mmCIF file of C-alpha atoms in Angstrom:
data_model
loop_
_atom_site.group_PDB
_atom_site.id
_atom_site.type_symbol
_atom_site.label_atom_id
_atom_site.label_comp_id
_atom_site.label_asym_id
_atom_site.label_seq_id
_atom_site.Cartn_x
_atom_site.Cartn_y
_atom_site.Cartn_z
ATOM 1 C CA MET J 1 0.000 0.000 0.000
ATOM 2 C CA GLN J 2 1.353 3.433 -1.024
ATOM 3 C CA ILE J 3 -0.238 6.769 -0.112
ATOM 4 C CA TYR J 4 0.198 9.985 -2.102
ATOM 5 C CA LYS J 5 -0.986 13.562 -1.850
ATOM 6 C CA VAL J 6 -2.606 14.495 -5.158
ATOM 7 C CA GLY J 7 -4.271 17.353 -6.985
ATOM 8 C CA GLY J 8 -4.647 20.777 -5.432
ATOM 9 C CA ALA J 9 -2.398 20.123 -2.445
ATOM 10 C CA VAL J 10 0.560 19.432 -4.759
ATOM 11 C CA ARG J 11 -0.341 22.198 -7.206
ATOM 12 C CA ASP J 12 -0.661 24.932 -4.589
ATOM 13 C CA ARG J 13 2.506 23.878 -2.732
ATOM 14 C CA LEU J 14 4.471 24.183 -5.966
ATOM 15 C CA LEU J 15 2.878 27.576 -6.615
ATOM 16 C CA GLY J 16 3.898 28.698 -3.136
ATOM 17 C CA ILE J 17 0.382 29.494 -2.002
ATOM 18 C CA PRO J 18 -1.369 28.160 1.135
ATOM 19 C CA VAL J 19 -2.652 24.595 0.902
ATOM 20 C CA THR J 20 -6.192 24.378 2.271
ATOM 21 C CA ASP J 21 -7.466 20.949 1.193
ATOM 22 C CA ILE J 22 -5.404 17.778 1.025
ATOM 23 C CA ASP J 23 -6.585 14.877 -1.132
ATOM 24 C CA ARG J 24 -4.867 11.526 -0.818
ATOM 25 C CA VAL J 25 -4.931 8.504 -3.082
ATOM 26 C CA VAL J 26 -4.067 4.972 -1.972
ATOM 27 C CA VAL J 27 -2.371 2.657 -4.490
ATOM 28 C CA GLY J 28 -2.205 -1.128 -4.049
ATOM 29 C CA ALA J 29 -4.920 -1.552 -1.419
ATOM 30 C CA THR J 30 -8.319 -3.219 -1.258
ATOM 31 C CA THR J 31 -11.445 -2.058 0.508
ATOM 32 C CA GLU J 32 -11.012 -4.899 2.991
ATOM 33 C CA GLU J 33 -7.455 -3.802 3.825
ATOM 34 C CA MET J 34 -8.612 -0.229 4.424
ATOM 35 C CA LEU J 35 -11.404 -1.401 6.730
ATOM 36 C CA ALA J 36 -8.988 -3.675 8.605
ATOM 37 C CA GLN J 37 -6.816 -0.633 9.390
ATOM 38 C CA GLY J 38 -9.787 1.212 10.868
ATOM 39 C CA PHE J 39 -10.664 3.461 7.920
ATOM 40 C CA ARG J 40 -14.367 4.323 7.708
ATOM 41 C CA PRO J 41 -16.064 4.180 4.277
ATOM 42 C CA VAL J 42 -17.991 7.189 2.951
ATOM 43 C CA GLY J 43 -19.887 7.712 -0.281
ATOM 44 C CA ALA J 44 -21.611 5.113 -2.405
ATOM 45 C CA ASP J 45 -20.195 5.971 -5.829
ATOM 46 C CA PHE J 46 -16.536 5.056 -5.340
ATOM 47 C CA PRO J 47 -14.317 3.872 -2.480
ATOM 48 C CA VAL J 48 -13.413 6.833 -0.272
ATOM 49 C CA PHE J 49 -12.450 6.371 3.373
ATOM 50 C CA LEU J 50 -11.962 8.550 6.438
ATOM 51 C CA HIS J 51 -8.762 8.143 8.455
ATOM 52 C CA PRO J 52 -9.559 6.611 11.874
ATOM 53 C CA LYS J 53 -7.730 9.384 13.780
ATOM 54 C CA THR J 54 -7.584 12.511 11.602
ATOM 55 C CA GLY J 55 -10.861 12.089 9.726
ATOM 56 C CA GLU J 56 -9.120 13.084 6.469
ATOM 57 C CA GLU J 57 -10.218 11.520 3.185
ATOM 58 C CA TYR J 58 -8.298 8.743 1.443
ATOM 59 C CA ALA J 59 -9.501 7.405 -1.943
ATOM 60 C CA LEU J 60 -8.464 4.147 -3.578
ATOM 61 C CA ALA J 61 -6.765 4.604 -6.941
ATOM 62 C CA ARG J 62 -9.375 4.153 -9.646
ATOM 63 C CA THR J 63 -10.101 4.368 -13.338
ATOM 64 C CA GLU J 64 -13.318 5.645 -14.874
ATOM 65 C CA ARG J 65 -15.230 5.005 -18.071
ATOM 66 C CA LYS J 66 -17.940 7.055 -19.754
ATOM 67 C CA SER J 67 -21.280 5.284 -19.480
ATOM 68 C CA GLY J 68 -23.921 7.977 -19.917
ATOM 69 C CA ARG J 69 -24.601 11.702 -20.251
ATOM 70 C CA GLY J 70 -23.537 14.441 -17.892
ATOM 71 C CA TYR J 71 -21.341 14.691 -14.830
ATOM 72 C CA GLY J 72 -22.682 11.478 -13.304
ATOM 73 C CA GLY J 73 -22.439 9.367 -16.431
ATOM 74 C CA PHE J 74 -19.355 7.358 -15.419
ATOM 75 C CA THR J 75 -18.572 3.923 -14.053
ATOM 76 C CA PHE J 76 -15.574 3.548 -11.751
ATOM 77 C CA HIS J 77 -13.167 0.685 -11.224
ATOM 78 C CA ALA J 78 -10.952 0.523 -8.145
ATOM 79 C CA SER J 79 -8.523 -2.307 -7.455
ATOM 80 C CA PRO J 80 -4.978 -2.869 -6.154
ATOM 81 C CA GLU J 81 -3.827 -3.198 -9.783
ATOM 82 C CA VAL J 82 -4.727 0.394 -10.703
ATOM 83 C CA THR J 83 -1.488 2.396 -10.938
ATOM 84 C CA LEU J 84 -0.901 5.948 -9.791
ATOM 85 C CA GLU J 85 -0.453 7.045 -13.418
ATOM 86 C CA GLU J 86 -3.813 5.482 -14.353
ATOM 87 C CA ASP J 87 -5.494 7.321 -11.502
ATOM 88 C CA LEU J 88 -3.895 10.644 -12.455
ATOM 89 C CA ILE J 89 -4.806 10.452 -16.154
ATOM 90 C CA ARG J 90 -8.529 10.667 -15.371
ATOM 91 C CA ARG J 91 -8.060 14.127 -13.832
ATOM 92 C CA ASP J 92 -9.002 17.344 -15.623
ATOM 93 C CA LEU J 93 -5.855 19.496 -15.888
ATOM 94 C CA THR J 94 -2.169 18.634 -15.925
ATOM 95 C CA ILE J 95 -1.571 20.959 -12.978
ATOM 96 C CA ASN J 96 -4.081 18.851 -11.004
ATOM 97 C CA ALA J 97 -2.572 15.529 -12.133
ATOM 98 C CA MET J 98 0.552 15.484 -9.981
ATOM 99 C CA ALA J 99 1.241 13.442 -6.858
ATOM 100 C CA GLU J 100 3.871 13.365 -4.152
ATOM 101 C CA ASP J 101 4.782 10.965 -1.372
ATOM 102 C CA ASP J 102 5.559 11.858 2.243
ATOM 103 C CA GLN J 103 9.110 12.878 1.256
ATOM 104 C CA GLN J 104 7.694 15.284 -1.398
ATOM 105 C CA ASN J 105 9.043 13.138 -4.230
ATOM 106 C CA LEU J 106 7.018 14.302 -7.239
ATOM 107 C CA THR J 107 5.214 12.019 -9.679
ATOM 108 C CA ASP J 108 4.346 14.079 -12.736
ATOM 109 C CA PRO J 109 3.633 11.863 -15.750
ATOM 110 C CA TYR J 110 1.626 14.499 -17.646
ATOM 111 C CA HIS J 111 3.997 17.477 -17.236
ATOM 112 C CA GLY J 112 1.903 19.470 -14.778
ATOM 113 C CA GLN J 113 4.958 21.191 -13.295
ATOM 114 C CA ARG J 114 6.002 22.388 -16.738
ATOM 115 C CA ASP J 115 2.516 23.837 -17.309
ATOM 116 C CA LEU J 116 2.602 25.458 -13.868
ATOM 117 C CA GLU J 117 5.800 27.245 -14.822
ATOM 118 C CA ALA J 118 4.354 28.229 -18.214
ATOM 119 C CA ARG J 119 1.122 29.398 -16.530
ATOM 120 C CA ILE J 120 -1.009 27.165 -18.768
ATOM 121 C CA LEU J 121 -4.272 25.376 -17.960
ATOM 122 C CA ARG J 122 -4.108 22.275 -20.164
ATOM 123 C CA HIS J 123 -6.237 19.105 -20.227
ATOM 124 C CA VAL J 124 -4.571 15.818 -19.316
ATOM 125 C CA SER J 125 -6.108 13.595 -21.992
ATOM 126 C CA PRO J 126 -8.862 13.520 -24.641
ATOM 127 C CA ALA J 127 -11.103 11.985 -21.963
ATOM 128 C CA PHE J 128 -11.455 15.565 -20.706
ATOM 129 C CA ALA J 129 -14.260 15.977 -23.260
ATOM 130 C CA GLU J 130 -16.324 13.237 -21.599
ATOM 131 C CA ASP J 131 -17.232 15.366 -18.559
ATOM 132 C CA PRO J 132 -19.196 18.586 -19.209
ATOM 133 C CA LEU J 133 -18.594 19.847 -15.677
ATOM 134 C CA ARG J 134 -14.950 20.366 -16.637
ATOM 135 C CA VAL J 135 -15.940 23.331 -18.799
ATOM 136 C CA LEU J 136 -17.054 25.130 -15.641
ATOM 137 C CA ARG J 137 -14.108 23.866 -13.607
ATOM 138 C CA VAL J 138 -11.491 25.094 -16.082
ATOM 139 C CA ALA J 139 -13.191 28.489 -16.314
ATOM 140 C CA ARG J 140 -13.179 28.615 -12.500
ATOM 141 C CA PHE J 141 -9.463 27.805 -12.333
ATOM 142 C CA ALA J 142 -8.867 30.524 -14.938
ATOM 143 C CA ALA J 143 -10.631 32.987 -12.616
ATOM 144 C CA ARG J 144 -8.649 31.787 -9.596
ATOM 145 C CA TYR J 145 -5.209 31.971 -11.188
ATOM 146 C CA ALA J 146 -5.647 34.847 -13.657
ATOM 147 C CA GLY J 147 -3.747 37.092 -11.260
ATOM 148 C CA LEU J 148 -0.743 34.756 -11.561
ATOM 149 C CA GLY J 149 -0.824 35.004 -15.343
ATOM 150 C CA PHE J 150 -2.564 31.708 -16.145
ATOM 151 C CA SER J 151 -4.542 31.218 -19.354
ATOM 152 C CA VAL J 152 -6.353 28.297 -20.979
ATOM 153 C CA ALA J 153 -4.399 26.340 -23.606
ATOM 154 C CA ALA J 154 -5.832 26.770 -27.116
ATOM 155 C CA GLU J 155 -6.366 23.031 -27.560
ATOM 156 C CA THR J 156 -8.173 22.815 -24.207
ATOM 157 C CA LEU J 157 -10.401 25.741 -25.148
ATOM 158 C CA GLU J 158 -11.227 23.898 -28.372
ATOM 159 C CA LEU J 159 -12.295 20.798 -26.417
ATOM 160 C CA MET J 160 -14.420 23.029 -24.184
ATOM 161 C CA ARG J 161 -15.995 24.490 -27.334
ATOM 162 C CA GLN J 162 -16.790 20.995 -28.623
ATOM 163 C CA LEU J 163 -18.364 20.100 -25.280
ATOM 164 C CA SER J 164 -20.440 23.297 -25.365
ATOM 165 C CA GLU J 165 -21.752 22.422 -28.817
ATOM 166 C CA SER J 166 -22.415 18.764 -28.004
ATOM 167 C CA GLY J 167 -25.485 19.251 -25.825
ATOM 168 C CA GLU J 168 -23.683 17.710 -22.831
ATOM 169 C CA LEU J 169 -23.854 20.927 -20.798
ATOM 170 C CA GLU J 170 -27.636 20.630 -20.689
ATOM 171 C CA ALA J 171 -27.196 17.328 -18.822
ATOM 172 C CA LEU J 172 -25.613 19.079 -15.827
ATOM 173 C CA THR J 173 -27.867 19.309 -12.799
ATOM 174 C CA ALA J 174 -28.748 22.711 -11.363
ATOM 175 C CA GLU J 175 -27.021 21.771 -8.102
ATOM 176 C CA ARG J 176 -23.689 20.832 -9.733
ATOM 177 C CA SER J 177 -23.739 23.885 -11.974
ATOM 178 C CA TRP J 178 -24.531 26.242 -9.087
ATOM 179 C CA LYS J 179 -21.747 24.752 -6.972
ATOM 180 C CA GLU J 180 -19.190 25.605 -9.670
ATOM 181 C CA ILE J 181 -20.728 28.986 -10.544
ATOM 182 C CA SER J 182 -20.946 30.142 -6.932
ATOM 183 C CA ARG J 183 -17.364 29.070 -6.228
ATOM 184 C CA ALA J 184 -16.165 30.793 -9.402
ATOM 185 C CA LEU J 185 -17.945 34.038 -8.523
ATOM 186 C CA MET J 186 -16.069 34.092 -5.219
ATOM 187 C CA GLU J 187 -12.652 33.812 -6.901
ATOM 188 C CA ASP J 188 -10.354 36.837 -7.167
ATOM 189 C CA GLN J 189 -11.292 37.539 -10.801
ATOM 190 C CA PRO J 190 -14.808 36.166 -11.424
ATOM 191 C CA GLN J 191 -15.133 38.179 -14.627
ATOM 192 C CA VAL J 192 -12.517 35.846 -16.136
ATOM 193 C CA PHE J 193 -14.842 32.905 -15.435
ATOM 194 C CA ILE J 194 -17.614 34.538 -17.477
ATOM 195 C CA GLN J 195 -15.190 35.542 -20.252
ATOM 196 C CA VAL J 196 -13.765 32.021 -20.593
ATOM 197 C CA LEU J 197 -17.276 30.559 -20.721
ATOM 198 C CA ARG J 198 -18.057 33.014 -23.494
ATOM 199 C CA ASP J 199 -14.823 32.232 -25.350
ATOM 200 C CA CYS J 200 -15.742 28.544 -25.597
ATOM 201 C CA GLY J 201 -19.436 29.046 -26.353
ATOM 202 C CA ALA J 202 -20.620 27.757 -22.977
ATOM 203 C CA LEU J 203 -22.091 31.065 -21.805
ATOM 204 C CA LYS J 204 -24.745 31.127 -24.531
ATOM 205 C CA VAL J 205 -25.758 27.602 -23.464
ATOM 206 C CA LEU J 206 -25.722 28.116 -19.702
ATOM 207 C CA MET J 207 -26.666 31.808 -19.441
ATOM 208 C CA PRO J 208 -27.897 33.032 -22.842
ATOM 209 C CA GLU J 209 -29.352 36.075 -21.066
ATOM 210 C CA VAL J 210 -25.850 37.220 -20.043
ATOM 211 C CA ASP J 211 -24.304 36.255 -23.380
ATOM 212 C CA ALA J 212 -26.896 38.414 -25.184
ATOM 213 C CA LEU J 213 -25.484 41.569 -23.538
ATOM 214 C CA PHE J 214 -22.248 41.433 -25.524
ATOM 215 C CA GLY J 215 -22.348 43.698 -28.558
ATOM 216 C CA VAL J 216 -25.283 45.712 -27.196
ATOM 217 C CA PRO J 217 -24.281 49.418 -26.957
ATOM 218 C CA GLN J 218 -25.140 51.882 -24.193
ATOM 219 C CA PRO J 219 -24.958 55.704 -24.268
ATOM 220 C CA GLU J 220 -21.258 56.608 -24.227
ATOM 221 C CA VAL J 221 -21.873 59.666 -22.039
ATOM 222 C CA HIS J 222 -22.871 57.352 -19.159
ATOM 223 C CA HIS J 223 -20.933 54.260 -20.229
ATOM 224 C CA PRO J 224 -17.544 55.038 -21.812
ATOM 225 C CA GLU J 225 -17.036 51.270 -22.278
ATOM 226 C CA ILE J 226 -20.218 51.283 -24.449
ATOM 227 C CA ASP J 227 -20.690 47.484 -24.635
ATOM 228 C CA SER J 228 -23.242 46.137 -22.112
ATOM 229 C CA GLY J 229 -21.410 42.816 -21.794
ATOM 230 C CA ILE J 230 -18.081 44.496 -21.079
ATOM 231 C CA HIS J 231 -19.847 46.665 -18.497
ATOM 232 C CA THR J 232 -21.246 43.567 -16.763
ATOM 233 C CA LEU J 233 -17.766 42.039 -16.568
ATOM 234 C CA SER J 234 -16.424 45.289 -15.114
ATOM 235 C CA VAL J 235 -19.163 45.463 -12.468
ATOM 236 C CA LEU J 236 -18.397 41.871 -11.486
ATOM 237 C CA GLU J 237 -14.691 42.728 -11.329
ATOM 238 C CA GLN J 238 -15.404 45.668 -9.025
ATOM 239 C CA SER J 239 -17.481 43.472 -6.722
ATOM 240 C CA ALA J 240 -14.499 41.139 -6.327
ATOM 241 C CA LEU J 241 -11.996 43.970 -5.863
ATOM 242 C CA HIS J 242 -14.174 45.251 -3.013
ATOM 243 C CA LYS J 243 -14.498 41.750 -1.473
ATOM 244 C CA GLN J 244 -18.266 41.614 -1.739
ATOM 245 C CA PRO J 245 -20.330 38.535 -0.728
ATOM 246 C CA LEU J 246 -21.875 36.076 -3.172
ATOM 247 C CA THR J 247 -25.293 37.742 -3.023
ATOM 248 C CA VAL J 248 -23.852 41.030 -4.310
ATOM 249 C CA ARG J 249 -21.706 39.353 -6.978
ATOM 250 C CA TRP J 250 -24.683 37.385 -8.307
ATOM 251 C CA ALA J 251 -26.795 40.552 -8.437
ATOM 252 C CA CYS J 252 -23.979 42.389 -10.239
ATOM 253 C CA LEU J 253 -23.834 39.663 -12.887
ATOM 254 C CA LEU J 254 -27.579 39.792 -13.588
ATOM 255 C CA HIS J 255 -28.504 43.439 -12.979
ATOM 256 C CA ASP J 256 -28.641 44.583 -16.619
ATOM 257 C CA LEU J 257 -30.183 41.560 -18.355
ATOM 258 C CA GLY J 258 -33.055 43.675 -19.660
ATOM 259 C CA LYS J 259 -30.676 45.498 -22.013
ATOM 260 C CA GLY J 260 -30.362 42.303 -24.013
ATOM 261 C CA LEU J 261 -34.058 42.635 -24.949
ATOM 262 C CA THR J 262 -33.860 46.193 -26.312
ATOM 263 C CA PRO J 263 -34.696 46.321 -30.064
ATOM 264 C CA GLU J 264 -31.738 47.474 -32.163
ATOM 265 C CA GLU J 265 -33.644 50.492 -33.457
ATOM 266 C CA GLU J 266 -33.775 51.829 -29.876
ATOM 267 C CA TRP J 267 -30.038 51.466 -29.233
ATOM 268 C CA PRO J 268 -28.098 52.837 -27.389
ATOM 269 C CA ARG J 269 -31.021 53.751 -25.086
ATOM 270 C CA HIS J 270 -32.622 51.065 -22.939
ATOM 271 C CA ILE J 271 -36.018 52.312 -21.841
ATOM 272 C CA ALA J 272 -37.528 50.338 -18.914
ATOM 273 C CA HIS J 273 -34.743 47.750 -19.074
ATOM 274 C CA GLU J 274 -35.073 47.341 -15.314
ATOM 275 C CA HIS J 275 -38.618 46.006 -15.554
ATOM 276 C CA LYS J 276 -38.004 44.017 -18.752
ATOM 277 C CA GLY J 277 -35.068 42.247 -17.175
ATOM 278 C CA LEU J 278 -36.994 40.812 -14.225
ATOM 279 C CA LYS J 279 -38.347 37.795 -16.111
ATOM 280 C CA LEU J 280 -34.817 37.009 -17.327
ATOM 281 C CA ILE J 281 -33.325 37.314 -13.838
ATOM 282 C CA LYS J 282 -36.059 35.049 -12.529
ATOM 283 C CA ALA J 283 -35.330 32.490 -15.268
ATOM 284 C CA VAL J 284 -31.597 32.382 -14.457
ATOM 285 C CA ASN J 285 -32.330 32.166 -10.729
ATOM 286 C CA GLU J 286 -34.615 29.194 -11.274
ATOM 287 C CA ARG J 287 -32.341 27.460 -13.812
ATOM 288 C CA PHE J 288 -29.541 27.153 -11.265
ATOM 289 C CA LYS J 289 -31.732 26.988 -8.155
ATOM 290 C CA ALA J 290 -29.769 29.848 -6.631
ATOM 291 C CA PRO J 291 -30.190 30.322 -2.866
ATOM 292 C CA LYS J 292 -33.145 32.456 -1.839
ATOM 293 C CA ASP J 293 -31.041 35.414 -0.649
ATOM 294 C CA CYS J 294 -29.199 35.503 -3.995
ATOM 295 C CA GLN J 295 -32.462 35.306 -5.928
ATOM 296 C CA GLU J 296 -34.138 38.075 -3.945
ATOM 297 C CA LEU J 297 -31.251 40.522 -4.121
ATOM 298 C CA ALA J 298 -30.722 39.943 -7.855
ATOM 299 C CA LEU J 299 -34.374 40.733 -8.575
ATOM 300 C CA LEU J 300 -34.399 43.823 -6.354
ATOM 301 C CA VAL J 301 -31.136 45.183 -7.783
ATOM 302 C CA GLY J 302 -32.392 44.520 -11.309
ATOM 303 C CA GLN J 303 -35.603 46.421 -10.632
ATOM 304 C CA TYR J 304 -34.263 49.342 -8.592
ATOM 305 C CA HIS J 305 -30.598 49.974 -9.453
ATOM 306 C CA THR J 306 -31.413 53.110 -11.444
ATOM 307 C CA HIS J 307 -33.339 54.354 -8.403
ATOM 308 C CA GLY J 308 -30.072 53.940 -6.507
ATOM 309 C CA HIS J 309 -28.165 56.013 -9.039
ATOM 310 C CA ARG J 310 -30.864 58.724 -8.970
ATOM 311 C CA ALA J 311 -31.236 58.636 -5.182
ATOM 312 C CA LEU J 312 -30.429 62.326 -4.692
ATOM 313 C CA GLU J 313 -33.183 63.297 -7.164
ATOM 314 C CA LEU J 314 -35.924 61.009 -5.856
ATOM 315 C CA LYS J 315 -39.023 62.513 -4.286
ATOM 316 C CA ALA J 316 -39.489 61.654 -0.627
ATOM 317 C CA SER J 317 -42.503 59.501 -1.514
ATOM 318 C CA THR J 318 -40.475 57.495 -4.061
ATOM 319 C CA LEU J 319 -37.691 57.128 -1.537
ATOM 320 C CA LEU J 320 -40.170 55.757 0.991
ATOM 321 C CA GLU J 321 -41.547 53.280 -1.564
ATOM 322 C CA LEU J 322 -37.988 52.112 -2.266
ATOM 323 C CA LEU J 323 -37.312 51.549 1.435
ATOM 324 C CA GLN J 324 -40.614 49.729 1.850
ATOM 325 C CA SER J 325 -39.796 47.446 -1.110
ATOM 326 C CA PHE J 326 -36.668 46.298 0.696
ATOM 327 C CA ASP J 327 -38.365 45.992 4.102
ATOM 328 C CA VAL J 328 -35.521 47.987 5.619
ATOM 329 C CA TYR J 329 -37.149 47.853 9.048
ATOM 330 C CA ARG J 330 -36.760 44.086 9.396
ATOM 331 C CA ARG J 331 -34.056 43.362 6.804
ATOM 332 C CA PRO J 332 -31.536 46.214 6.892
ATOM 333 C CA GLN J 333 -28.690 44.045 5.547
ATOM 334 C CA ARG J 334 -30.495 43.404 2.262
ATOM 335 C CA PHE J 335 -30.802 47.149 1.618
ATOM 336 C CA GLU J 336 -27.133 47.608 2.462
ATOM 337 C CA GLU J 337 -26.230 44.958 -0.132
ATOM 338 C CA PHE J 338 -28.434 46.753 -2.653
ATOM 339 C CA ILE J 339 -26.539 49.993 -2.029
ATOM 340 C CA ILE J 340 -23.226 48.195 -2.485
ATOM 341 C CA ALA J 341 -24.395 46.574 -5.737
ATOM 342 C CA CYS J 342 -25.438 49.988 -7.051
ATOM 343 C CA GLU J 343 -22.005 51.378 -6.181
ATOM 344 C CA MET J 344 -20.296 48.474 -7.964
ATOM 345 C CA ASP J 345 -22.506 49.196 -10.994
ATOM 346 C CA ALA J 346 -21.439 52.844 -10.963
ATOM 347 C CA ARG J 347 -17.760 51.908 -10.618
ATOM 348 C CA GLY J 348 -17.942 49.295 -13.356
ATOM 349 C CA ARG J 349 -17.512 51.901 -16.085
ATOM 350 C CA LYS J 350 -14.345 52.595 -18.014
ATOM 351 C CA GLY J 351 -12.336 55.375 -16.381
ATOM 352 C CA LEU J 352 -14.885 55.897 -13.591
ATOM 353 C CA GLU J 353 -13.754 53.128 -11.245
ATOM 354 C CA GLN J 354 -12.548 55.609 -8.600
ATOM 355 C CA ARG J 355 -15.383 58.117 -8.839
ATOM 356 C CA SER J 356 -17.157 58.803 -5.541
ATOM 357 C CA TYR J 357 -20.707 57.542 -5.053
ATOM 358 C CA PRO J 358 -22.484 59.957 -2.673
ATOM 359 C CA GLN J 359 -25.766 58.130 -3.291
ATOM 360 C CA ALA J 360 -24.561 55.360 -0.963
ATOM 361 C CA ASP J 361 -24.387 57.445 2.200
ATOM 362 C CA TYR J 362 -27.539 59.341 1.212
ATOM 363 C CA LEU J 363 -29.496 56.084 0.965
ATOM 364 C CA ARG J 364 -28.039 54.815 4.240
ATOM 365 C CA GLY J 365 -29.108 58.051 5.910
ATOM 366 C CA ALA J 366 -32.610 57.784 4.466
ATOM 367 C CA ALA J 367 -32.971 54.235 5.758
ATOM 368 C CA SER J 368 -31.772 55.320 9.187
ATOM 369 C CA VAL J 369 -34.266 58.199 9.274
ATOM 370 C CA ALA J 370 -37.174 55.948 8.268
ATOM 371 C CA ARG J 371 -36.232 53.323 10.829
ATOM 372 C CA GLY J 372 -35.924 56.044 13.480
ATOM 373 C CA VAL J 373 -39.620 56.945 13.408
ATOM 374 C CA ALA J 374 -41.031 55.692 16.713
ATOM 375 C CA VAL J 375 -44.221 53.646 16.875
ATOM 376 C CA GLN J 376 -45.018 54.251 20.566
ATOM 377 C CA PRO J 377 -46.282 57.862 20.219
ATOM 378 C CA LEU J 378 -48.729 56.692 17.552
ATOM 379 C CA LEU J 379 -49.961 53.875 19.775
ATOM 380 C CA GLU J 380 -50.478 56.388 22.568
ATOM 381 C CA LYS J 381 -52.629 58.436 20.195
ATOM 382 C CA GLY J 382 -54.885 55.423 19.748
ATOM 383 C CA PHE J 383 -53.824 54.267 16.295
ATOM 384 C CA LYS J 384 -54.063 50.527 15.697
ATOM 385 C CA GLY J 385 -54.382 48.013 12.867
ATOM 386 C CA PRO J 386 -54.325 49.397 9.300
ATOM 387 C CA GLU J 387 -54.708 52.941 10.650
ATOM 388 C CA LEU J 388 -51.469 52.531 12.586
ATOM 389 C CA GLY J 389 -49.702 51.441 9.403
ATOM 390 C CA GLU J 390 -50.949 54.493 7.509
ATOM 391 C CA ALA J 391 -50.007 56.847 10.353
ATOM 392 C CA LEU J 392 -46.541 55.320 10.520
ATOM 393 C CA LYS J 393 -46.181 55.771 6.780
ATOM 394 C CA ARG J 394 -47.153 59.445 7.052
ATOM 395 C CA GLU J 395 -44.623 60.063 9.821
ATOM 396 C CA ARG J 396 -41.874 58.343 7.861
ATOM 397 C CA LEU J 397 -42.709 60.390 4.782
ATOM 398 C CA LYS J 398 -42.570 63.577 6.856
ATOM 399 C CA ALA J 399 -39.164 62.529 8.263
ATOM 400 C CA LEU J 400 -37.838 61.754 4.788
ATOM 401 C CA LYS J 401 -38.987 65.125 3.449
ATOM 402 C CA ALA J 402 -37.102 66.842 6.263
ATOM 403 C CA TYR J 403 -34.058 64.647 5.547
ATOM 404 C CA LYS J 404 -34.181 65.479 1.846
ATOM 405 C CA ASP J 405 -34.488 69.213 2.578
ATOM 406 C CA SER J 406 -31.548 69.168 4.972
ATOM 407 C CA ALA J 407 -29.405 67.204 2.483
ATOM 408 C CA SER J 408 -30.026 69.724 -0.299
ATOM 409 C CA THR J 409 -29.099 72.812 1.763
#
């Protein structure tokens, strides 16, 4: 029995970055031998075991064969005869197909170290094209390591293009797709993930609503970058630069989908794109079964982001309606994330990345004023039920008018 560290643990050590997860593969062992040593089996698909003391995962070396469509369409074979090289060849990228023993002796049959040095993401074997999930994984690795100068090898991008055109991507489950998408959006350069998907034709399969934004112009006076797709990538980039949570990044990706529906004769204007985009945002949310908080914020940002940009001009009554829509009294954090998404949208414009966004503090102040209206004096006046709600609304409107007047002087 021989045990090796494999995959990301080896890759990241060679890159000189912190190793977070350690995967181990066991060569020359049977399930019975693992159980006899106290390892506990987990998972039904292939033999993975937990170490009796550390709880870390150890997998028996295995081969795999395509047996159906999609990510799950594989049969696995694990036995003591499977070699380390046979186990490594089934992996996606050469930089993930290296192994090392306890003395850090490297086994690198597919030249992963060479590709690490060349900053290339390259597939290990033609079997890469059998697993559609690898399209998303490679794009995610491109987003993770773009800052180190990595790019996707031309021949790997071509295989990803073939996979995108094959219909295999449609076989991915919403859960598997969302897992990759959400992880990719939290990488340092999530816009690279979207760009790589577009480069290989996967974006128009997975998110045609986002793909449709590319080539759609916007008024240059407001958007020096002009192209709606480029703007979306820039907004996503800003959200990562400012370390925003997944909810904000997802909303940034989907906020302008309505612009993809604007008839060409109306370009570069996009009248009512906020409202038009809601059905598209809802469709993308449902396609990937995004978490509820991501879904809600994306829809609200899509509908109201231009309200955010025009905050200083809004009438007090419109401002109150905006606050009510977000339920700022019970869910203040959601409104804060909306404000942040609006700021990322404003910064995601060519040459305007550093421009101040006074709307943010103005909206925060308005929310604070509305929340500060006390209910007790109204109760003491005898208001109750629907009448109490209306009285509270009137008092909040009065407070917002005073806030707006003081802000403009």
